[in-house]
PDB file of N, CA and C in Angstrom:
ATOM      1  N   LYS A   1     -58.283  32.592 -78.867  1.00 61.00           N
ATOM      2  CA  LYS A   1     -57.068  31.862 -79.320  1.00 61.00           C
ATOM      3  C   LYS A   1     -56.657  30.853 -78.262  1.00 61.00           C
ATOM      4  N   HIS A   2     -56.519  29.606 -78.671  1.00 63.00           N
ATOM      5  CA  HIS A   2     -56.194  28.554 -77.748  1.00 63.00           C
ATOM      6  C   HIS A   2     -54.660  28.507 -77.532  1.00 63.00           C
ATOM      7  N   GLN A   3     -54.259  28.510 -76.293  1.00 56.00           N
ATOM      8  CA  GLN A   3     -52.838  28.451 -75.972  1.00 56.00           C
ATOM      9  C   GLN A   3     -52.471  27.092 -75.372  1.00 56.00           C
ATOM     10  N   ARG A   4     -51.616  26.392 -76.027  1.00 65.00           N
ATOM     11  CA  ARG A   4     -51.221  25.079 -75.541  1.00 65.00           C
ATOM     12  C   ARG A   4     -50.122  25.175 -74.481  1.00 65.00           C
ATOM     13  N   HIS A   5     -50.255  24.441 -73.424  1.00 69.00           N
ATOM     14  CA  HIS A   5     -49.249  24.339 -72.362  1.00 69.00           C
ATOM     15  C   HIS A   5     -48.997  25.707 -71.677  1.00 69.00           C
ATOM     16  N   ASN A   6     -49.828  26.689 -71.999  1.00 79.00           N
ATOM     17  CA  ASN A   6     -49.706  27.998 -71.318  1.00 79.00           C
ATOM     18  C   ASN A   6     -48.329  28.611 -71.475  1.00 79.00           C
ATOM     19  N   ILE A   7     -47.667  28.392 -72.600  1.00 78.00           N
ATOM     20  CA  ILE A   7     -46.365  28.991 -72.858  1.00 78.00           C
ATOM     21  C   ILE A   7     -46.502  30.148 -73.823  1.00 78.00           C
ATOM     22  N   SER A   8     -46.001  31.298 -73.439  1.00 90.00           N
ATOM     23  CA  SER A   8     -46.157  32.492 -74.261  1.00 90.00           C
ATOM     24  C   SER A   8     -45.249  32.445 -75.486  1.00 90.00           C
ATOM     25  N   GLU A   9     -45.622  33.208 -76.490  1.00 91.00           N
ATOM     26  CA  GLU A   9     -44.833  33.239 -77.730  1.00 91.00           C
ATOM     27  C   GLU A   9     -43.434  33.777 -77.424  1.00 91.00           C
ATOM     28  N   ASP A  10     -43.322  34.728 -76.484  1.00 93.00           N
ATOM     29  CA  ASP A  10     -42.042  35.265 -76.104  1.00 93.00           C
ATOM     30  C   ASP A  10     -41.107  34.188 -75.529  1.00 93.00           C
ATOM     31  N   THR A  11     -41.702  33.287 -74.712  1.00 92.00           N
ATOM     32  CA  THR A  11     -40.907  32.208 -74.122  1.00 92.00           C
ATOM     33  C   THR A  11     -40.413  31.286 -75.233  1.00 92.00           C
ATOM     34  N   TRP A  12     -41.292  30.966 -76.176  1.00 90.00           N
ATOM     35  CA  TRP A  12     -40.886  30.068 -77.297  1.00 90.00           C
ATOM     36  C   TRP A  12     -39.749  30.732 -78.093  1.00 90.00           C
ATOM     37  N   ARG A  13     -39.842  32.066 -78.258  1.00 93.00           N
ATOM     38  CA  ARG A  13     -38.813  32.773 -79.010  1.00 93.00           C
ATOM     39  C   ARG A  13     -37.466  32.639 -78.316  1.00 93.00           C
ATOM     40  N   GLN A  14     -37.492  32.757 -76.964  1.00 92.00           N
ATOM     41  CA  GLN A  14     -36.251  32.655 -76.197  1.00 92.00           C
ATOM     42  C   GLN A  14     -35.667  31.273 -76.295  1.00 92.00           C
ATOM     43  N   VAL A  15     -36.555  30.261 -76.206  1.00 88.00           N
ATOM     44  CA  VAL A  15     -36.109  28.846 -76.327  1.00 88.00           C
ATOM     45  C   VAL A  15     -35.512  28.619 -77.700  1.00 88.00           C
ATOM     46  N   TYR A  16     -36.163  29.168 -78.728  1.00 88.00           N
ATOM     47  CA  TYR A  16     -35.693  28.974 -80.098  1.00 88.00           C
ATOM     48  C   TYR A  16     -34.301  29.619 -80.280  1.00 88.00           C
ATOM     49  N   GLU A  17     -34.149  30.837 -79.811  1.00 87.00           N
ATOM     50  CA  GLU A  17     -32.854  31.541 -79.940  1.00 87.00           C
ATOM     51  C   GLU A  17     -31.776  30.786 -79.179  1.00 87.00           C
ATOM     52  N   PHE A  18     -32.142  30.293 -77.958  1.00 85.00           N
ATOM     53  CA  PHE A  18     -31.166  29.579 -77.151  1.00 85.00           C
ATOM     54  C   PHE A  18     -30.711  28.309 -77.815  1.00 85.00           C
ATOM     55  N   SER A  19     -31.666  27.529 -78.378  1.00 84.00           N
ATOM     56  CA  SER A  19     -31.329  26.270 -79.043  1.00 84.00           C
ATOM     57  C   SER A  19     -30.473  26.530 -80.283  1.00 84.00           C
ATOM     58  N   ARG A  20     -30.740  27.627 -80.930  1.00 83.00           N
ATOM     59  CA  ARG A  20     -29.924  27.973 -82.146  1.00 83.00           C
ATOM     60  C   ARG A  20     -28.477  28.243 -81.707  1.00 83.00           C
ATOM     61  N   CYS A  21     -28.289  28.998 -80.634  1.00 77.00           N
ATOM     62  CA  CYS A  21     -26.956  29.334 -80.149  1.00 77.00           C
ATOM     63  C   CYS A  21     -26.227  28.069 -79.733  1.00 77.00           C
ATOM     64  N   VAL A  22     -26.902  27.190 -79.002  1.00 77.00           N
ATOM     65  CA  VAL A  22     -26.287  25.962 -78.530  1.00 77.00           C
ATOM     66  C   VAL A  22     -25.904  25.083 -79.712  1.00 77.00           C
ATOM     67  N   HIS A  23     -26.774  25.025 -80.729  1.00 71.00           N
ATOM     68  CA  HIS A  23     -26.481  24.210 -81.895  1.00 71.00           C
ATOM     69  C   HIS A  23     -25.218  24.696 -82.589  1.00 71.00           C
ATOM     70  N   GLU A  24     -25.098  26.002 -82.727  1.00 71.00           N
ATOM     71  CA  GLU A  24     -23.919  26.569 -83.406  1.00 71.00           C
ATOM     72  C   GLU A  24     -22.661  26.302 -82.586  1.00 71.00           C
ATOM     73  N   ASP A  25     -22.792  26.427 -81.255  1.00 66.00           N
ATOM     74  CA  ASP A  25     -21.624  26.200 -80.380  1.00 66.00           C
ATOM     75  C   ASP A  25     -21.201  24.757 -80.396  1.00 66.00           C
ATOM     76  N   LEU A  26     -22.153  23.827 -80.586  1.00 67.00           N
ATOM     77  CA  LEU A  26     -21.823  22.405 -80.545  1.00 67.00           C
ATOM     78  C   LEU A  26     -21.479  21.821 -81.878  1.00 67.00           C
ATOM     79  N   GLU A  27     -21.334  22.682 -82.896  1.00 65.00           N
ATOM     80  CA  GLU A  27     -20.891  22.172 -84.212  1.00 65.00           C
ATOM     81  C   GLU A  27     -19.499  21.577 -84.063  1.00 65.00           C
ATOM     82  N   GLY A  28     -19.361  20.319 -84.429  1.00 58.00           N
ATOM     83  CA  GLY A  28     -18.047  19.689 -84.319  1.00 58.00           C
ATOM     84  C   GLY A  28     -17.651  19.439 -82.898  1.00 58.00           C
ATOM     85  N   TYR A  29     -18.615  19.349 -82.004  1.00 59.00           N
ATOM     86  CA  TYR A  29     -18.280  19.088 -80.597  1.00 59.00           C
ATOM     87  C   TYR A  29     -17.802  17.681 -80.411  1.00 59.00           C
ATOM     88  N   ASP A  30     -16.675  17.490 -79.687  1.00 66.00           N
ATOM     89  CA  ASP A  30     -16.118  16.189 -79.467  1.00 66.00           C
ATOM     90  C   ASP A  30     -16.140  15.880 -77.978  1.00 66.00           C
ATOM     91  N   PRO A  31     -16.940  14.941 -77.537  1.00 64.00           N
ATOM     92  CA  PRO A  31     -17.070  14.635 -76.083  1.00 64.00           C
ATOM     93  C   PRO A  31     -15.809  14.008 -75.493  1.00 64.00           C
ATOM     94  N   GLU A  32     -14.898  13.571 -76.339  1.00 72.00           N
ATOM     95  CA  GLU A  32     -13.660  12.980 -75.791  1.00 72.00           C
ATOM     96  C   GLU A  32     -12.718  14.053 -75.331  1.00 72.00           C
TER      97      GLU A  32
END
């Protein structure tokens, strides 16, 4: 099995979960 960029599936899962949390937190985010 070829692994691109040597990143494990577990790491991708963490990144995915993190980005989902950030996206939810930034709903309606106003930089002003």
